[in-house]
Amino acid sequence: MPRSVPTHDGSGRLPDAMSQLPNQPAQRPVPTSADVARLAGVSRATVSYVLNNSPTVRISESTRRRVREAATELGYVPHAAARSLRAGHTRMVLLPTVAFPTGPLHHRFFHELESGLRRLDYTVVQYGSTGLDPDDAPRVWAELRPVAVIAPGTIPLTPQGTGLLRRSGAKAVITLGPRPVPGAHALVMDQREVGSCAVGLLLERGRRRIGVVMPEESGLALFAEPRLTGARQAAQPHGARIEPLPLRYEEESAARLADRWRTLDLDAVFAYNDEYAMLLMRALQDAGIDVPRETAVVGADDLMLGRLLRPRLSTVRMELATAQPLADLVDRLVRHPGCAPEHHDLLRVGAVGRESA
Amino acid sequence: MPRSVPTHDGSGRLPDAMSQLPNQPAQRPVPTSADVARLAGVSRATVSYVLNNSPTVRISESTRRRVREAATELGYVPHAAARSLRAGHTRMVLLPTVAFPTGPLHHRFFHELESGLRRLDYTVVQYGSTGLDPDDAPRVWAELRPVAVIAPGTIPLTPQGTGLLRRSGAKAVITLGPRPVPGAHALVMDQREVGSCAVGLLLERGRRRIGVVMPEESGLALFAEPRLTGARQAAQPHGARIEPLPLRYEEESAARLADRWRTLDLDAVFAYNDEYAMLLMRALQDAGIDVPRETAVVGADDLMLGRLLRPRLSTVRMELATAQPLADLVDRLVRHPGCAPEHHDLLRVGAVGRESA
DNA sequence: TTGAAAGCGTTACCAA
DNA sequence: TTGGTAACGCTTTCAA
């Protein structure tokens, strides 16, 4: 095999090296700053100065140009791992993610957070952590030496886990979930408010016997349970009855529930969200139950589809806080670690009364 | 400030160091394998052997225990960057992501791919790349020295970009998008098939004057354009007319389109997807246009809501290939770089004829 | 069975 | 203005 001599990419001269394997350029080693230095005829230090525009040192324009040209010619790209090893820290913000029934709301929020952090010169990295044992998840994350971790509430963060991350250099360890975690910084999306908001609307409309749909799809329990709790909290002072109603997102499941509806003696239902609401409303109507006269229905999410239904679907509109202040929060925690834990409520809800309730 | 001596976490003896700042443990340096070695009274090499279960060396059980205990006591976590720097390569599969109107289908696919790759012992990392200039995106990615990159079609990958990634150690560079990229491995989700499938159904039903909804929301054009192309390809042999219909996802936009519907002289419409279909169908019905008699409607995605509408919505069901074979593909490319570029068609579509068409 | 030492690619300090 | 050198944390070869 011909020794891999750096050849100028542009020049077509490779006399007899017309390789038999067209797509396999003789595995050249990855160029390092030493290669750049050699080609430019300077030292590695100089290469570093030039490529990082080091302000503490003055380099002649001709040297700069030679270095830059050598770098592009070799296709040199600095090695992030080596850099952060040398620096002793990274600027990585780790976002462990889990498989999740996440809507456009979360999606937009994460994207905003990510660009906000990038604007502050952090490297945001999502790390799929679905299968991970919650006990060693922190260890796996810590191996990457992130400067901040924003962990989803689905992976419960123990004080031990937090400690491990901190000891391995994480300045900020933040949870993001439905409930705050005592002793840790927390971004809270309190789903209880959705339940109490929906029930509040129904109470206003004079309903007192209220069903609450509980999706049987696993994973949704994380949202459904707190919504039920919120519904109960709102109902109690009015002496209203709350009745959990297990439901799968399938037509037969909804039909079965509708069939026994009158035995349940309910005058309203909070259907978890707009999609379940549509499913249930259709089944109720098909079973001859008048909406809203006999049973009021309210969903959540304020999807377009709710406005298109007849009767138009009442719903709970949800909004997440803008993410930029949270990016700033992360930055503040990184700069001043050891601040007292803060809780931030991210979720804003509001009832949207339409025809169905 | 007291010099930060490594103190055993468990022992409560810190005579007069009762810190004034309870939550700020005197910024101890991150423990390294050298610290573990010191505490266990062995060399760093031994620590490495024990912690990595190195099969080439036999270490006494007592030493192993001492090392393990020291490691846990200090909360030692190996430094991934240092490790891969030494190893000369990583096992990181980089998934650059962009802000994207992505549904549960994509979501599930990505999650499957990610767990499939993790099963093969790769570290999957999503890297938000939305703002990135397509020209220097490859450079930024290359800094992380991933062993494989799966780039979304929204960030066009030039041969230069691919070359840069390869030269910096990426064994596999793969695009994932609506169209294959010549000369690169490609996972293809050909949206044209959705359009031709929908139009095929309408042709079967005897329709020949077919509108195709084009969402005006930016970002959707990436899907909508190829769907229109597919619609045209399916229509041509039958001499059917295809009429693009710009539409925003808002009730007024749909109402306006419905108002001028009869002037368009169409007997069918492919509404981009089920949600737009529902929006448009409602508007058509409100404008007194009979569906399907006067105008047939077909959506796409086979959402539950389509089954709940009246008339029930015809649609195009879409399925993505299982991801495990793709994880295997990545692994194969990593092991045998320089294979001839492969294209894989990931999208399977099928018409679901219901009442609306 | 264990230890010493080299080296991965970078950057920062100090000297020339 | 530039270069030599050490150090970051880890693994591995070689030697004891």
XYZ file of C-alpha atoms (C1' of nucleotides) in Angstrom:
746
model
C 0.000 0.000 0.000
C 1.504 3.402 -0.946
C 2.491 5.450 2.051
C -0.171 8.079 2.585
C 1.603 11.294 1.644
C -0.504 14.422 1.993
C -1.443 15.245 -1.593
C -3.118 18.415 -2.713
C -6.743 17.580 -3.217
C -7.136 19.803 -6.245
C -4.208 18.568 -8.308
C -5.077 15.531 -10.340
C -1.600 14.032 -10.283
C -1.440 10.570 -8.862
C 0.597 8.861 -11.620
C 0.001 5.211 -10.928
C -2.117 5.348 -7.827
C -5.348 4.973 -9.772
C -6.850 3.012 -6.928
C -8.764 -0.142 -7.573
C -11.239 0.851 -4.900
C -12.565 4.185 -6.142
C -14.433 5.119 -2.975
C -11.752 4.111 -0.509
C -9.143 6.844 -0.263
C -6.195 5.093 1.396
C -7.304 5.609 5.018
C -5.336 8.758 5.706
C -4.902 9.626 9.352
C -6.991 12.513 10.632
C -4.973 15.724 10.280
C -3.892 17.357 13.542
C -2.637 20.793 14.353
C 0.873 19.336 14.137
C 0.248 18.497 10.479
C -0.943 22.018 9.874
C 2.116 23.387 11.644
C 4.438 21.218 9.574
C 2.811 22.207 6.306
C 2.817 25.898 7.225
C 6.366 25.699 8.566
C 5.476 26.994 12.031
C 5.017 25.538 15.491
C 1.839 23.990 16.867
C 1.507 26.883 19.267
C 1.377 29.334 16.407
C -1.281 27.300 14.688
C -3.360 27.411 17.832
C -2.911 31.160 18.167
C -3.934 31.834 14.611
C -6.883 29.470 14.465
C -8.317 30.714 17.740
C -7.618 34.378 17.007
C -5.812 34.520 20.304
C -5.902 38.151 21.404
C -2.898 37.882 23.722
C -0.447 37.446 20.954
C 0.360 39.269 17.732
C 1.058 37.197 14.654
C 2.161 38.568 11.325
C -0.393 38.609 8.565
C 1.704 36.441 6.281
C 2.022 33.733 8.931
C -1.680 33.854 9.569
C -2.391 33.327 5.913
C 0.042 30.435 5.601
C -1.519 28.719 8.618
C -5.048 29.227 7.379
C -4.208 27.920 3.954
C -2.500 24.869 5.369
C -5.522 24.191 7.574
C -8.037 24.306 4.763
C -5.764 22.355 2.460
C -5.557 19.503 4.941
C -9.181 19.817 5.949
C -8.090 20.328 9.515
C -10.820 20.376 12.135
C -9.913 20.838 15.807
C -10.591 17.916 18.104
C -13.277 18.909 20.608
C -12.356 16.173 23.076
C -8.694 17.156 23.150
C -9.641 20.770 23.526
C -11.928 20.215 26.477
C -9.472 17.824 28.067
C -6.923 20.551 27.974
C -9.354 23.233 29.055
C -10.497 21.157 32.015
C -14.161 21.794 31.307
C -16.710 21.724 28.520
C -19.572 23.955 27.498
C -21.903 21.074 26.920
C -25.472 21.228 28.135
C -26.812 17.723 28.262
C -30.485 17.105 27.633
C -31.224 13.463 28.362
C -34.371 12.486 26.496
C -36.792 9.632 26.814
C -39.322 8.151 24.440
C -42.261 10.331 25.016
C -45.629 11.260 23.617
C -44.531 14.837 23.137
C -46.549 17.410 21.235
C -45.653 20.473 19.232
C -45.681 22.475 22.451
C -42.755 20.598 23.970
C -41.106 20.437 20.631
C -41.120 24.175 20.185
C -40.000 24.697 23.757
C -36.994 22.432 23.406
C -36.003 24.024 20.172
C -36.223 27.487 21.707
C -34.216 26.404 24.712
C -31.614 24.895 22.486
C -31.156 27.960 20.308
C -31.185 30.174 23.375
C -28.340 28.169 24.854
C -26.443 28.110 21.622
C -26.699 31.874 21.516
C -24.891 31.817 24.870
C -22.227 29.664 23.268
C -23.199 26.361 24.820
C -23.183 23.097 22.926
C -26.544 21.477 23.409
C -26.637 17.747 23.106
C -29.625 15.466 23.388
C -28.806 12.078 24.723
C -31.379 9.312 24.379
C -31.662 7.676 27.782
C -34.748 5.556 27.441
C -33.466 2.146 28.409
C -31.130 3.456 31.069
C -31.445 2.215 34.620
C -32.205 5.364 36.627
C -29.470 4.326 39.030
C -26.616 4.491 36.575
C -28.029 7.108 34.220
C -26.215 9.878 36.105
C -22.962 7.957 35.769
C -23.374 7.619 32.020
C -24.199 11.287 31.685
C -21.277 12.250 33.901
C -18.840 10.512 31.585
C -19.505 13.258 29.062
C -18.545 15.905 31.650
C -21.405 18.265 30.789
C -21.329 21.658 32.416
C -25.101 21.451 32.871
C -27.732 18.741 32.791
C -31.433 19.224 32.269
C -32.983 15.899 33.195
C -36.554 14.929 32.417
C -38.835 14.120 35.312
C -39.285 10.622 33.923
C -35.820 9.729 35.161
C -36.032 10.444 38.853
C -32.927 12.250 39.984
C -31.792 11.163 43.412
C -29.601 13.332 45.639
C -26.852 10.744 45.013
C -27.240 11.175 41.266
C -27.141 14.924 41.551
C -24.068 14.688 43.751
C -22.310 12.432 41.291
C -22.967 14.852 38.454
C -21.800 17.805 40.492
C -18.624 16.029 41.537
C -17.875 15.308 37.908
C -18.037 18.935 36.997
C -21.676 19.746 36.287
C -22.293 23.249 37.595
C -26.031 23.105 37.041
C -28.291 20.102 37.511
C -31.877 20.885 36.682
C -34.991 18.758 36.499
C -37.767 19.347 34.038
C -41.033 17.706 34.868
C -44.500 17.836 36.309
C -43.337 18.196 39.902
C -40.448 20.076 41.482
C -37.697 18.013 43.078
C -36.825 19.255 46.567
C -33.269 20.451 46.844
C -32.737 20.744 43.107
C -33.326 23.423 40.550
C -36.558 22.606 38.822
C -38.451 23.622 35.739
C -42.001 22.648 36.533
C -44.826 21.914 34.176
C -47.531 21.351 36.711
C -50.160 19.270 34.995
C -52.483 19.610 37.970
C -53.380 23.057 36.760
C -54.784 21.585 33.560
C -57.147 19.395 35.541
C -58.264 22.128 37.888
C -58.733 24.562 35.024
C -60.940 22.120 33.112
C -62.988 21.260 36.180
C -63.231 24.935 37.066
C -64.920 25.555 33.741
C -67.329 22.704 34.286
C -68.165 23.898 37.798
C -68.902 27.351 36.411
C -71.328 25.714 34.031
C -73.116 24.178 36.988
C -71.862 20.614 36.596
C -71.185 18.605 39.737
C -70.792 14.961 38.621
C -67.612 14.987 36.598
C -65.830 12.140 34.851
C -62.086 12.391 34.188
C -60.699 10.311 31.337
C -57.557 8.374 32.255
C -55.771 7.149 29.119
C -54.673 3.564 29.465
C -51.738 4.110 27.158
C -48.668 3.717 29.305
C -46.514 6.798 29.433
C -49.510 9.087 29.510
C -50.061 8.294 33.177
C -47.306 10.742 33.934
C -49.594 13.509 32.695
C -52.938 11.956 33.488
C -52.382 11.348 37.184
C -51.551 14.931 38.086
C -54.418 16.176 35.936
C -56.737 13.971 37.945
C -55.258 15.302 41.155
C -55.837 18.841 39.973
C -59.401 17.976 39.045
C -60.000 16.634 42.535
C -58.501 19.691 44.165
C -60.765 21.956 42.172
C -63.850 19.843 42.777
C -63.549 19.383 46.526
C -64.515 22.852 47.773
C -67.679 22.643 45.660
C -68.602 19.167 46.823
C -68.472 17.943 43.259
C -67.901 14.282 42.481
C -64.874 13.198 40.426
C -64.992 9.856 38.636
C -61.870 8.480 36.896
C -62.715 6.827 33.575
C -60.087 4.499 32.070
C -60.113 4.722 28.281
C -57.942 3.427 25.494
C -57.469 5.521 22.360
C -59.610 3.196 20.264
C -63.124 3.374 18.981
C -64.326 0.187 20.699
C -62.998 1.332 24.040
C -64.893 4.603 23.654
C -68.042 2.806 22.476
C -67.969 0.562 25.506
C -67.635 3.518 27.807
C -70.484 5.300 26.033
C -72.680 2.239 26.328
C -72.551 2.278 30.085
C -72.552 6.050 30.285
C -76.018 6.505 31.790
C -75.193 4.062 34.590
C -72.327 6.342 35.576
C -74.681 9.225 36.314
C -72.322 11.958 35.138
C -73.219 15.375 33.796
C -69.767 16.300 32.519
C -66.411 14.859 31.515
C -62.894 16.191 31.296
C -61.509 14.015 28.516
C -57.752 14.321 29.186
C -57.124 16.188 25.944
C -58.794 17.245 22.692
C -58.085 13.996 20.898
C -59.578 11.813 23.578
C -62.393 14.328 23.820
C -63.167 13.972 20.146
C -63.088 10.194 20.414
C -65.388 10.165 23.399
C -67.713 12.840 22.096
C -68.258 10.914 18.895
C -69.011 7.756 20.859
C -71.417 9.581 23.160
C -73.235 11.127 20.221
C -73.434 7.759 18.486
C -74.939 6.355 21.697
C -77.604 9.029 21.611
C -76.264 11.143 24.425
C -76.714 14.846 23.891
C -73.614 17.022 24.215
C -73.632 19.368 26.040
C -77.191 19.087 27.360
C -76.852 15.700 28.971
C -73.096 15.655 29.305
C -70.664 18.526 28.925
C -67.264 17.711 27.413
C -64.002 19.574 27.799
C -60.629 18.671 26.326
C -57.177 20.200 26.515
C -54.537 21.548 24.111
C -56.802 23.832 22.093
C -56.172 21.983 18.870
C -57.650 23.263 15.648
C -59.792 20.162 15.420
C -61.785 21.230 18.472
C -63.011 24.335 16.686
C -64.135 22.208 13.760
C -66.235 19.792 15.767
C -69.961 20.223 16.286
C -70.633 21.179 18.998
C -67.396 23.134 19.131
C -65.148 21.666 21.773
C -64.403 23.521 24.979
C -60.806 23.095 25.962
C -57.897 24.150 28.127
C -55.305 26.175 26.310
C -51.751 25.470 27.421
C -48.727 27.623 26.916
C -45.150 27.096 27.924
C -43.013 29.968 29.108
C -40.572 31.352 26.605
C -37.341 29.473 26.801
C -34.827 32.299 26.579
C -35.104 33.228 30.273
C -34.442 29.585 31.066
C -31.374 29.577 28.891
C -30.288 32.617 30.873
C -31.028 30.743 34.081
C -28.767 27.886 33.028
C -26.050 30.359 32.197
C -26.435 32.052 35.576
C -26.213 28.720 37.398
C -23.092 27.804 35.468
C -21.448 31.080 36.382
C -22.526 31.029 40.006
C -22.916 27.423 41.072
C -24.307 26.768 44.501
C -27.220 29.173 44.245
C -30.246 28.204 46.275
C -32.517 25.872 44.300
C -35.112 27.677 42.255
C -38.450 26.444 41.002
C -39.904 27.897 37.834
C -43.448 27.266 36.784
C -43.437 26.934 33.038
C -47.027 26.082 32.302
C -49.742 28.663 31.774
C -53.274 27.410 31.298
C -56.592 29.031 30.472
C -60.070 27.698 29.880
C -61.594 28.157 26.445
C -65.357 27.823 26.761
C -67.088 26.796 23.562
C -70.292 24.928 22.783
C -69.488 21.525 24.275
C -69.478 22.786 27.857
C -10.163 29.023 52.067
C -9.035 25.624 53.357
C -7.039 23.654 50.826
C -9.324 21.060 49.277
C -8.047 17.816 50.708
C -9.873 14.710 49.569
C -12.030 13.797 52.530
C -14.038 10.645 52.843
C -17.615 11.521 52.181
C -19.000 9.104 54.715
C -17.063 10.235 57.768
C -18.619 13.216 59.429
C -15.323 14.645 60.673
C -14.657 18.158 59.526
C -13.872 19.716 62.914
C -14.199 23.390 62.241
C -14.985 23.452 58.547
C -18.686 23.852 59.156
C -19.027 25.887 56.004
C -20.973 29.113 56.033
C -22.386 28.252 52.630
C -24.282 25.007 53.176
C -24.903 24.256 49.512
C -21.433 25.086 48.262
C -19.097 22.172 48.980
C -15.640 23.683 48.638
C -15.285 23.150 44.865
C -13.397 19.875 45.001
C -11.580 18.878 41.853
C -13.139 16.113 39.816
C -11.694 12.771 40.953
C -9.460 11.043 38.398
C -8.217 7.530 38.108
C -5.029 8.737 39.797
C -7.054 9.660 42.868
C -8.609 6.220 42.889
C -5.181 4.637 42.553
C -3.825 6.689 45.437
C -6.730 5.833 47.696
C -6.543 2.136 46.814
C -2.772 2.121 47.094
C -2.198 0.851 43.566
C -1.081 2.296 40.258
C -3.285 3.977 37.685
C -2.754 1.050 35.356
C -4.257 -1.327 37.859
C -7.247 0.938 38.280
C -7.790 0.912 34.563
C -7.492 -2.868 34.382
C -9.959 -3.420 37.163
C -12.534 -0.883 36.104
C -12.523 -2.070 32.498
C -12.426 -5.777 33.383
C -9.407 -6.046 31.143
C -9.232 -9.683 30.051
C -5.505 -9.602 29.261
C -4.469 -9.234 32.893
C -5.156 -11.199 36.021
C -5.667 -9.116 39.128
C -6.168 -10.502 42.607
C -9.666 -10.356 43.995
C -8.587 -8.324 47.002
C -7.035 -5.662 44.807
C -10.132 -5.545 42.641
C -12.278 -4.928 45.688
C -10.012 -2.233 47.037
C -10.068 -0.428 43.676
C -13.835 -0.694 43.290
C -14.415 0.585 46.785
C -12.079 3.502 46.262
C -13.853 4.352 43.022
C -17.309 4.424 44.517
C -16.102 6.227 47.597
C -14.689 9.038 45.505
C -17.583 8.978 43.064
C -15.144 8.384 40.270
C -16.516 8.477 36.728
C -14.206 7.936 33.776
C -13.705 10.867 31.424
C -15.180 9.972 28.038
C -13.163 12.590 26.181
C -9.861 11.434 27.613
C -10.742 7.860 26.895
C -11.617 8.456 23.254
C -8.630 10.722 22.813
C -6.429 7.885 23.894
C -8.364 5.300 21.905
C -8.092 7.388 18.747
C -11.752 6.992 17.900
C -15.220 7.286 19.367
C -18.395 5.259 19.108
C -20.566 8.306 18.718
C -23.323 8.349 16.153
C -24.278 11.951 15.526
C -27.840 12.806 14.613
C -27.971 16.478 13.692
C -31.543 17.670 14.137
C -33.454 20.670 12.875
C -36.628 22.348 14.030
C -39.230 20.345 12.297
C -42.940 19.668 12.207
C -42.376 16.050 13.054
C -45.140 13.628 13.985
C -45.318 10.504 16.097
C -44.150 8.465 13.113
C -40.765 10.154 12.952
C -40.581 10.229 16.687
C -41.009 6.524 17.023
C -38.568 5.878 14.202
C -35.846 7.949 15.788
C -36.356 6.338 19.102
C -36.140 2.896 17.569
C -33.010 3.800 15.659
C -31.463 5.182 18.783
C -32.130 2.105 20.898
C -31.035 -0.137 18.051
C -27.721 1.660 17.892
C -27.305 1.626 21.617
C -27.831 -2.086 21.554
C -24.815 -2.202 19.236
C -22.892 -0.225 21.824
C -22.930 3.117 20.050
C -23.483 6.392 21.818
C -26.248 8.228 20.028
C -26.232 11.963 20.316
C -28.681 14.433 18.865
C -27.164 17.762 18.036
C -29.466 20.682 17.342
C -28.249 22.270 14.137
C -31.059 24.579 13.209
C -29.273 27.898 12.917
C -26.147 26.396 11.412
C -24.881 27.601 8.062
C -24.972 24.478 5.869
C -21.440 25.315 4.804
C -19.861 24.987 8.200
C -22.265 22.511 9.746
C -20.015 19.612 8.730
C -17.058 21.309 10.396
C -18.946 21.729 13.652
C -20.066 18.128 13.554
C -16.562 16.945 12.718
C -15.176 18.563 15.859
C -16.976 15.898 17.839
C -15.233 13.151 15.843
C -18.335 11.001 15.431
C -17.846 7.576 13.929
C -21.084 8.036 11.980
C -23.330 10.928 11.006
C -26.952 10.692 9.962
C -27.766 14.100 8.534
C -31.283 15.313 7.808
C -32.119 16.221 4.223
C -32.867 19.767 5.351
C -29.156 20.417 5.678
C -27.866 19.667 2.209
C -24.707 17.632 2.441
C -22.191 18.605 -0.225
C -19.446 16.267 -1.389
C -17.028 18.661 0.334
C -18.925 18.332 3.588
C -18.956 14.576 3.314
C -15.250 14.556 2.571
C -14.498 16.733 5.565
C -16.423 14.403 7.835
C -14.726 11.355 6.427
C -11.286 12.875 6.804
C -12.037 13.611 10.425
C -12.785 10.006 11.125
C -16.451 9.460 10.281
C -16.720 5.983 8.799
C -20.342 6.389 7.764
C -22.011 9.530 6.451
C -25.673 9.009 5.742
C -28.439 11.337 4.661
C -32.008 10.970 5.778
C -34.565 12.798 3.712
C -37.161 12.877 0.989
C -34.667 12.389 -1.814
C -31.518 10.299 -2.125
C -28.220 12.150 -2.435
C -26.119 10.804 -5.293
C -22.847 9.383 -4.130
C -23.850 9.111 -0.491
C -25.591 6.499 1.574
C -29.191 7.561 1.856
C -32.229 6.703 3.892
C -35.080 7.892 1.729
C -38.576 8.853 2.750
C -39.990 9.545 -0.659
C -42.974 11.801 -0.127
C -43.933 11.543 -3.785
C -45.435 8.164 -3.080
C -47.904 9.750 -0.702
C -49.157 12.036 -3.453
C -49.387 9.335 -6.077
C -51.113 6.979 -3.676
C -53.746 9.548 -2.787
C -54.332 10.502 -6.407
C -54.411 6.829 -7.365
C -57.316 6.320 -5.009
C -59.156 9.298 -6.452
C -58.571 8.105 -10.012
C -59.971 4.713 -9.074
C -63.056 6.482 -7.840
C -63.408 8.083 -11.273
C -62.237 11.581 -10.345
C -60.252 13.522 -12.918
C -60.154 17.143 -11.731
C -58.062 16.991 -8.597
C -56.984 19.759 -6.256
C -53.860 19.317 -4.139
C -53.623 21.359 -0.957
C -50.291 23.112 -0.507
C -49.840 24.276 3.100
C -48.504 27.798 3.277
C -46.781 27.135 6.567
C -43.077 27.321 5.828
C -41.253 24.131 6.572
C -44.075 22.000 5.258
C -43.032 22.779 1.692
C -40.346 20.169 2.082
C -43.088 17.549 2.273
C -45.747 19.260 0.205
C -43.720 19.788 -2.943
C -42.782 16.151 -3.469
C -46.327 15.097 -2.662
C -47.527 17.409 -5.418
C -44.966 15.956 -7.775
C -46.161 12.467 -6.975
C -49.744 13.532 -7.539
C -48.812 14.884 -10.969
C -46.949 11.716 -11.877
C -49.949 9.597 -11.000
C -52.401 11.866 -12.793
C -50.592 12.260 -16.086
C -51.171 8.816 -17.641
C -54.877 9.248 -16.990
C -55.054 12.746 -18.391
C -56.328 13.995 -15.068
C -55.898 17.630 -14.091
C -53.913 18.584 -10.982
C -54.570 21.956 -9.345
C -52.353 23.173 -6.489
C -54.371 24.912 -3.769
C -52.445 27.099 -1.306
C -54.011 26.944 2.153
C -53.080 28.147 5.588
C -53.996 26.053 8.619
C -56.683 28.539 9.700
C -60.428 28.563 9.466
C -60.658 31.798 7.434
C -58.181 30.527 4.887
C -60.238 27.387 4.449
C -63.483 29.347 4.297
C -62.090 31.561 1.558
C -61.014 28.554 -0.436
C -64.428 26.939 0.034
C -66.170 30.122 -1.101
C -64.536 30.035 -4.485
C -64.665 26.253 -4.706
C -67.236 25.967 -7.488
C -65.232 28.331 -9.706
C -62.324 25.874 -9.484
C -64.323 23.112 -11.133
C -62.800 20.262 -9.131
C -64.335 16.913 -8.299
C -61.740 15.830 -5.749
C -59.007 17.114 -3.464
C -55.961 15.602 -1.837
C -55.698 17.723 1.276
C -52.009 17.183 2.148
C -52.839 15.345 5.371
C -55.725 14.448 7.659
C -55.614 17.654 9.615
C -55.779 19.892 6.581
C -58.398 17.512 5.202
C -60.565 17.967 8.255
C -60.162 21.732 8.078
C -61.077 21.848 4.424
C -63.871 19.320 4.653
C -65.561 21.287 7.393
C -65.279 24.459 5.323
C -66.661 22.741 2.220
C -69.580 21.337 4.179
C -70.287 24.735 5.713
C -70.303 26.169 2.183
C -72.926 23.652 1.158
C -70.676 21.442 -0.914
C -71.478 17.765 -0.632
C -68.637 15.431 0.296
C -68.045 13.062 -1.402
C -70.754 13.519 -4.061
C -69.627 16.872 -5.345
C -66.044 16.712 -4.124
C -64.134 13.716 -2.839
C -61.594 14.377 -0.079
C -58.561 12.333 0.858
C -56.020 13.074 3.570
C -52.879 11.344 4.771
C -51.501 9.901 8.043
C -54.510 7.760 8.941
C -55.124 9.616 12.171
C -57.847 8.453 14.481
C -59.738 11.666 13.861
C -60.383 10.677 10.253
C -62.372 7.658 11.381
C -64.449 9.871 13.630
C -65.452 12.385 10.976
C -68.667 12.117 8.992
C -68.259 11.172 6.217
C -65.340 9.055 7.394
C -62.149 10.374 5.903
C -60.264 8.459 3.243
C -56.555 8.687 3.795
C -53.093 7.425 2.978
C -51.578 5.289 5.669
C -47.848 5.779 6.080
C -45.420 3.458 7.742
C -41.714 3.753 8.279
C -39.460 0.754 8.021
C -38.350 -0.756 11.291
C -35.209 0.916 12.430
C -33.195 -2.062 13.619
C -32.000 -3.008 10.112
C -30.834 0.580 9.713
C -28.924 0.408 12.937
C -27.330 -2.720 11.533
C -26.582 -0.839 8.313
C -24.770 1.867 10.245
C -22.792 -0.754 12.078
C -21.876 -2.465 8.822
C -20.716 0.799 7.289
C -18.606 1.532 10.332
C -16.949 -1.857 10.120
C -16.453 -1.775 6.366
C -16.144 1.831 5.302
C -15.984 2.522 1.618
C -18.888 0.321 0.625
C -20.744 1.453 -2.445
C -23.470 3.966 -1.549
C -26.794 2.362 -0.768
C -30.268 3.838 -0.969
C -32.969 2.514 1.325
C -36.594 3.382 0.869
C -38.073 3.759 4.314
C -41.594 4.815 3.510
C -44.433 2.406 2.863
C -47.779 3.868 1.892
C -51.225 2.435 1.323
C -54.580 3.978 0.446
C -57.374 3.642 2.990
C -60.655 4.185 1.171
C -63.469 5.328 3.422
C -66.595 7.382 2.869
C -65.095 10.706 1.856
C -63.702 9.402 -1.430
C 0.402 -9.473 39.746
C 1.772 -4.768 39.431
C 4.177 -0.394 38.014
C 6.495 3.021 34.983
C 6.036 5.557 31.030
C 4.531 7.008 26.551
C 1.272 9.259 23.863
C -3.529 10.695 22.077
C -4.504 16.561 20.334
C -4.868 20.829 22.535
C -3.629 25.164 24.687
C -1.081 28.327 27.894
C 2.881 29.729 30.064
C 7.468 31.240 29.651
C 11.582 32.036 27.144
C 13.900 33.530 23.077
C 6.536 37.589 16.816
C 7.356 32.844 17.539
C 8.729 28.248 19.590
C 9.506 24.812 23.269
C 7.232 22.443 26.773
C 4.145 20.796 30.100
C -0.212 19.231 31.344
C -5.207 17.652 30.855
C -7.141 11.935 31.986
C -6.851 7.791 30.116
C -5.142 3.141 28.189
C -1.603 0.022 26.938
C 2.883 -1.833 26.088
C 6.773 -3.293 28.207
C 9.434 -4.423 32.069
C 9.882 -5.978 36.758
